[in-house]
Amino acid sequence: MKIVLLGAPGAGKGTQAEVLVKKLFLPHISTGDMFRAAISAGTDLGLEAKSYMDKGQLVPDEVTVGIIKDRISQADCREGFLLDGFPRTLAQAEALDTLLAEMKTSLTAVLNISVPADRLITRLTGRRMCRQCGAIYHLLYNAPQKENVCDVCGGELYQRSDDKEETVRNRLKVYETQTAPLIAYYQEKGLLHEINGDQPINEVMVELGQALGQKWS
Ligand code: AP5
Ligand code: MG
Ligand code: ZN
């Protein structure tokens, strides 16, 4: 299966992706995670990406499409993959179509997780991530058992630097203008499934399973 997870910042793409990739045995490809790894490693890509991410803007399409091209042409993606946070502009969606056509394949499904805008700010400002394994928590909605400690690996939790309220507001504006048009793009292609993201995490997972023709609870 070749799946795209669409949704606004904070919609729950990463949270659902963590579980979905285990159930479906797919590589999880998150451009945001790839940029954060490059920033931690101090590479040129990381330096460039950081200058955009800190302002809540998108990293230029050429850069982002380039890293996706390298990643999905690797052997572990031959049978399928889960894209989280890519594409998020029409140009990226068209570039992905071209890449997949060159590989003589196409997308299986696009899952759009929707959450009312007023909920997204609380989700993002209360998010905490594990420094070691990247697991995602929320101070209120998905709290770790021990404050500031990852349940999975014992790592330290931190707040993403782009989760400050001012940057969050900018990310949501960028989503509306540049990414929301992808909903119509994939609807026209008959690939879109609407998922209600405004319900508990495990119920969102059930709806995702139904859209993919999987029975799990
Ligand atoms: P990226 O890391 O992709 O961030 P994003 O798209 O803004 O999305 P988030 O990761 O913030 O949200 P999410 O949907 O994954 O939500 P999560 O599951 O964490 O991108 C960061 C930056 O990188 C971009 O701004 C851009 O600069 C750059 N970038 C990345 N990709 C790019 C591209 N393709 N092109 C150009 N630039 C790119 O959940 C959020 C919170 O809510 C968590 O605390 C979670 O615990 C909680 N939560 C989740 N589900 C629920 C639920 N059902 N109920 C209650 N709480 C929930
Ligand atoms: Mg994410
Ligand atoms: Zn961890």
Short mmCIF file of C-alpha atoms and ligand atoms in Angstrom, two decimals:
data_model
loop_
_atom_site.label_atom_id
_atom_site.label_comp_id
_atom_site.label_asym_id
_atom_site.label_seq_id
_atom_site.Cartn_x
_atom_site.Cartn_y
_atom_site.Cartn_z
CA MET A 1 0.00 0.00 0.00
CA LYS A 2 1.18 3.49 -0.86
CA ILE A 3 -0.57 5.86 1.47
CA VAL A 4 -0.59 9.62 2.01
CA LEU A 5 -1.73 11.08 5.35
CA LEU A 6 -3.07 14.59 4.83
CA GLY A 7 -4.11 16.98 7.55
CA ALA A 8 -3.41 20.31 9.19
CA PRO A 9 -0.56 20.74 11.68
CA GLY A 10 -1.73 18.97 14.84
CA ALA A 11 -4.40 16.88 13.11
CA GLY A 12 -2.73 13.70 14.40
CA LYS A 13 -0.78 12.48 11.35
CA GLY A 14 2.31 11.51 13.32
CA THR A 15 0.31 9.95 16.17
CA GLN A 16 -1.66 7.72 13.80
CA ALA A 17 1.37 7.01 11.59
CA GLU A 18 3.31 5.53 14.56
CA VAL A 19 0.66 2.81 14.91
CA LEU A 20 -0.40 2.43 11.26
CA VAL A 21 3.09 1.57 10.04
CA LYS A 22 3.36 -1.20 12.65
CA LYS A 23 0.01 -2.69 11.67
CA LEU A 24 0.71 -2.47 7.94
CA PHE A 25 4.50 -3.11 7.99
CA LEU A 26 5.25 0.03 6.02
CA PRO A 27 8.15 2.49 6.24
CA HIS A 28 7.04 5.78 7.87
CA ILE A 29 8.23 8.71 5.80
CA SER A 30 7.77 12.05 7.55
CA THR A 31 9.45 15.01 5.88
CA GLY A 32 9.17 16.95 9.16
CA ASP A 33 11.02 14.16 11.02
CA MET A 34 13.65 14.02 8.26
CA PHE A 35 14.26 17.77 8.52
CA ARG A 36 14.45 17.59 12.35
CA ALA A 37 17.00 14.74 12.07
CA ALA A 38 19.06 16.86 9.64
CA ILE A 39 18.91 19.81 12.07
CA SER A 40 20.14 17.62 14.95
CA ALA A 41 22.94 16.27 12.76
CA GLY A 42 23.93 19.84 11.79
CA THR A 43 23.97 19.15 8.04
CA ASP A 44 23.56 21.80 5.29
CA LEU A 45 20.05 20.47 4.66
CA GLY A 46 19.27 20.92 8.35
CA LEU A 47 20.57 24.51 8.36
CA GLU A 48 18.46 25.40 5.34
CA ALA A 49 15.32 23.65 6.63
CA LYS A 50 15.63 25.30 10.05
CA SER A 51 15.48 28.80 8.57
CA TYR A 52 12.01 28.03 7.19
CA MET A 53 10.68 25.80 9.97
CA ASP A 54 11.43 28.34 12.71
CA LYS A 55 9.14 30.81 10.92
CA GLY A 56 6.43 28.24 10.30
CA GLN A 57 7.02 28.40 6.54
CA LEU A 58 7.42 25.52 4.12
CA VAL A 59 10.85 24.36 3.01
CA PRO A 60 11.14 25.01 -0.79
CA ASP A 61 9.60 22.37 -3.06
CA GLU A 62 12.88 21.52 -4.87
CA VAL A 63 14.54 20.58 -1.58
CA THR A 64 11.58 18.59 -0.25
CA VAL A 65 10.86 16.76 -3.51
CA GLY A 66 14.57 15.89 -3.74
CA ILE A 67 14.66 14.16 -0.34
CA ILE A 68 11.41 12.28 -1.07
CA LYS A 69 12.73 11.10 -4.42
CA ASP A 70 15.84 9.68 -2.72
CA ARG A 71 13.79 8.06 0.02
CA ILE A 72 11.02 6.37 -1.98
CA SER A 73 13.46 4.95 -4.49
CA GLN A 74 15.06 2.87 -1.71
CA ALA A 75 14.40 -0.88 -1.66
CA ASP A 76 12.25 -0.88 1.51
CA CYS A 77 9.66 1.32 -0.25
CA ARG A 78 9.08 -1.04 -3.18
CA GLU A 79 6.06 -2.72 -1.58
CA GLY A 80 4.66 0.42 -0.06
CA PHE A 81 5.12 3.37 2.28
CA LEU A 82 3.23 5.82 4.43
CA LEU A 83 3.86 9.49 3.65
CA ASP A 84 3.25 11.86 6.59
CA GLY A 85 3.49 15.59 5.84
CA PHE A 86 4.28 15.17 2.15
CA PRO A 87 2.96 16.39 -0.23
CA ARG A 88 1.81 19.76 1.08
CA THR A 89 1.75 21.92 -2.05
CA LEU A 90 0.19 21.24 -5.45
CA ALA A 91 3.67 21.27 -6.99
CA GLN A 92 4.77 18.53 -4.56
CA ALA A 93 1.66 16.45 -5.33
CA GLU A 94 2.34 16.70 -9.07
CA ALA A 95 6.01 15.83 -8.56
CA LEU A 96 4.96 12.77 -6.54
CA ASP A 97 2.60 11.65 -9.32
CA THR A 98 5.45 11.95 -11.83
CA LEU A 99 7.88 10.05 -9.57
CA LEU A 100 5.40 7.21 -9.02
CA ALA A 101 4.56 7.04 -12.74
CA GLU A 102 8.30 6.70 -13.48
CA MET A 103 8.36 3.84 -10.97
CA LYS A 104 5.30 2.35 -12.75
CA THR A 105 3.15 2.58 -9.67
CA SER A 106 0.58 4.90 -8.08
CA LEU A 107 -0.99 5.83 -4.74
CA THR A 108 -3.44 3.44 -3.05
CA ALA A 109 -5.22 5.97 -0.82
CA VAL A 110 -5.07 9.48 0.61
CA LEU A 111 -6.43 9.79 4.14
CA ASN A 112 -7.42 13.30 5.18
CA ILE A 113 -7.59 13.65 8.96
CA SER A 114 -9.74 16.69 9.71
CA VAL A 115 -9.95 18.53 13.00
CA PRO A 116 -11.70 21.88 13.62
CA ALA A 117 -9.18 24.74 13.50
CA ASP A 118 -9.84 25.91 17.08
CA ARG A 119 -8.70 22.53 18.47
CA LEU A 120 -5.38 22.53 16.64
CA ILE A 121 -3.71 25.28 18.66
CA THR A 122 -4.29 23.48 21.99
CA ARG A 123 -3.06 20.23 20.47
CA LEU A 124 0.16 21.80 19.22
CA THR A 125 1.03 23.99 22.19
CA GLY A 126 0.49 21.02 24.56
CA ARG A 127 2.50 18.54 22.48
CA ARG A 128 5.70 16.99 23.82
CA MET A 129 8.05 14.71 21.87
CA CYS A 130 10.68 12.20 22.93
CA ARG A 131 14.21 13.35 22.18
CA GLN A 132 15.39 9.76 21.70
CA CYS A 133 12.66 7.88 19.82
CA GLY A 134 10.34 10.65 18.55
CA ALA A 135 7.22 9.31 20.33
CA ILE A 136 4.45 11.92 20.52
CA TYR A 137 2.63 12.96 23.71
CA HIS A 138 0.22 15.63 24.85
CA LEU A 139 0.15 17.20 28.31
CA LEU A 140 -3.64 16.70 28.53
CA TYR A 141 -4.77 14.28 25.83
CA ASN A 142 -1.97 11.71 25.79
CA ALA A 143 0.18 12.30 28.85
CA PRO A 144 3.20 10.10 29.63
CA GLN A 145 2.95 7.99 32.79
CA LYS A 146 5.84 9.86 34.36
CA GLU A 147 6.15 13.60 33.77
CA ASN A 148 8.70 14.45 31.05
CA VAL A 149 9.78 10.82 30.55
CA CYS A 150 8.98 8.73 27.44
CA ASP A 151 6.86 5.62 28.19
CA VAL A 152 8.49 3.77 25.29
CA CYS A 153 12.22 4.34 25.84
CA GLY A 154 12.68 6.41 28.99
CA GLY A 155 14.01 9.34 26.95
CA GLU A 156 13.53 13.00 27.89
CA LEU A 157 10.52 14.84 26.47
CA TYR A 158 10.86 18.26 24.82
CA GLN A 159 8.68 20.85 23.12
CA ARG A 160 9.23 21.39 19.39
CA SER A 161 10.57 24.90 18.74
CA ASP A 162 7.84 25.51 16.11
CA ASP A 163 5.08 24.68 18.65
CA LYS A 164 5.14 28.19 20.17
CA GLU A 165 1.73 29.80 19.72
CA GLU A 166 2.93 32.51 17.31
CA THR A 167 4.65 30.01 14.99
CA VAL A 168 1.68 27.63 15.24
CA ARG A 169 -0.66 30.38 13.98
CA ASN A 170 1.58 30.93 10.99
CA ARG A 171 1.77 27.19 10.24
CA LEU A 172 -2.03 27.02 10.25
CA LYS A 173 -2.23 29.94 7.77
CA VAL A 174 0.32 28.27 5.51
CA TYR A 175 -1.72 25.06 5.69
CA GLU A 176 -4.92 26.86 4.60
CA THR A 177 -3.35 28.56 1.61
CA GLN A 178 -0.85 25.97 0.38
CA THR A 179 -1.93 22.51 1.59
CA ALA A 180 -5.74 22.53 1.91
CA PRO A 181 -6.11 22.66 -1.93
CA LEU A 182 -4.71 19.11 -2.03
CA ILE A 183 -8.01 17.82 -0.62
CA ALA A 184 -9.80 18.73 -3.87
CA TYR A 185 -6.83 17.53 -5.93
CA TYR A 186 -7.04 13.99 -4.49
CA GLN A 187 -10.84 14.01 -4.39
CA GLU A 188 -10.87 14.52 -8.16
CA LYS A 189 -8.56 11.55 -8.53
CA GLY A 190 -10.96 9.40 -6.49
CA LEU A 191 -8.27 8.68 -3.85
CA LEU A 192 -9.53 10.73 -0.92
CA HIS A 193 -10.99 9.31 2.30
CA GLU A 194 -12.26 11.76 4.93
CA ILE A 195 -11.37 10.79 8.49
CA ASN A 196 -12.84 12.51 11.55
CA GLY A 197 -9.78 13.42 13.60
CA ASP A 198 -11.81 15.09 16.35
CA GLN A 199 -12.32 11.96 18.46
CA PRO A 200 -10.11 9.86 20.74
CA ILE A 201 -6.86 8.58 19.23
CA ASN A 202 -7.96 4.92 19.09
CA GLU A 203 -11.26 5.82 17.41
CA VAL A 204 -9.43 7.73 14.69
CA MET A 205 -7.39 4.55 14.15
CA VAL A 206 -10.58 2.49 13.70
CA GLU A 207 -11.82 4.90 11.01
CA LEU A 208 -8.46 4.76 9.24
CA GLY A 209 -8.69 0.98 9.22
CA GLN A 210 -12.18 1.07 7.73
CA ALA A 211 -11.01 3.42 4.96
CA LEU A 212 -8.17 1.01 4.14
CA GLY A 213 -10.43 -2.05 4.21
CA GLN A 214 -8.72 -3.40 7.37
CA LYS A 215 -10.55 -4.74 10.38
CA TRP A 216 -8.82 -3.84 13.60
CA SER A 217 -10.03 -2.32 16.83
P1 AP5 B 1 5.74 18.49 10.35
O1 AP5 B 1 6.64 17.91 11.34
O2 AP5 B 1 5.17 17.63 9.29
O3 AP5 B 1 4.58 19.24 11.10
P2 AP5 B 1 3.05 19.50 10.72
O4 AP5 B 1 2.54 19.09 9.41
O5 AP5 B 1 2.92 20.94 11.03
O6 AP5 B 1 2.26 18.54 11.59
P3 AP5 B 1 2.54 18.18 13.02
O7 AP5 B 1 3.65 17.20 13.12
O8 AP5 B 1 2.68 19.45 13.81
O9 AP5 B 1 1.14 17.53 13.43
P4 AP5 B 1 0.62 16.03 13.29
O10 AP5 B 1 -0.54 16.03 12.38
O11 AP5 B 1 1.72 15.08 13.03
O12 AP5 B 1 0.05 15.85 14.77
P5 AP5 B 1 0.58 14.92 15.97
O13 AP5 B 1 0.24 13.51 15.70
O14 AP5 B 1 1.96 15.26 16.37
O15 AP5 B 1 6.47 19.69 9.62
C1 AP5 B 1 7.20 20.66 10.36
C2 AP5 B 1 7.81 21.68 9.42
O16 AP5 B 1 8.71 21.04 8.51
C3 AP5 B 1 6.81 22.43 8.52
O17 AP5 B 1 6.24 23.54 9.16
C4 AP5 B 1 7.72 22.82 7.35
O18 AP5 B 1 8.53 23.93 7.69
C5 AP5 B 1 8.63 21.61 7.21
N1 AP5 B 1 8.08 20.61 6.29
C6 AP5 B 1 7.67 19.34 6.59
N2 AP5 B 1 7.19 18.71 5.50
C7 AP5 B 1 7.27 19.62 4.48
C8 AP5 B 1 6.91 19.58 3.10
N3 AP5 B 1 6.34 18.48 2.56
N4 AP5 B 1 7.13 20.68 2.35
C9 AP5 B 1 7.71 21.78 2.87
N5 AP5 B 1 8.06 21.90 4.17
C10 AP5 B 1 7.85 20.82 4.97
O19 AP5 B 1 -0.44 15.42 17.12
C11 AP5 B 1 -0.39 16.75 17.64
C12 AP5 B 1 -0.73 16.73 19.13
O20 AP5 B 1 -2.11 16.33 19.30
C13 AP5 B 1 0.09 15.73 19.94
O21 AP5 B 1 0.36 16.29 21.19
C14 AP5 B 1 -0.83 14.50 20.09
O22 AP5 B 1 -0.58 13.79 21.29
C15 AP5 B 1 -2.20 15.15 20.09
N6 AP5 B 1 -3.23 14.30 19.46
C16 AP5 B 1 -3.10 13.54 18.33
N7 AP5 B 1 -4.27 12.93 18.04
C17 AP5 B 1 -5.16 13.32 18.99
C18 AP5 B 1 -6.55 13.03 19.23
N8 AP5 B 1 -7.26 12.21 18.42
N9 AP5 B 1 -7.15 13.62 20.30
C19 AP5 B 1 -6.43 14.46 21.11
N10 AP5 B 1 -5.13 14.76 20.95
C20 AP5 B 1 -4.50 14.20 19.89
MG MG B 2 3.80 15.23 12.64
ZN ZN B 3 11.12 7.62 23.53
#
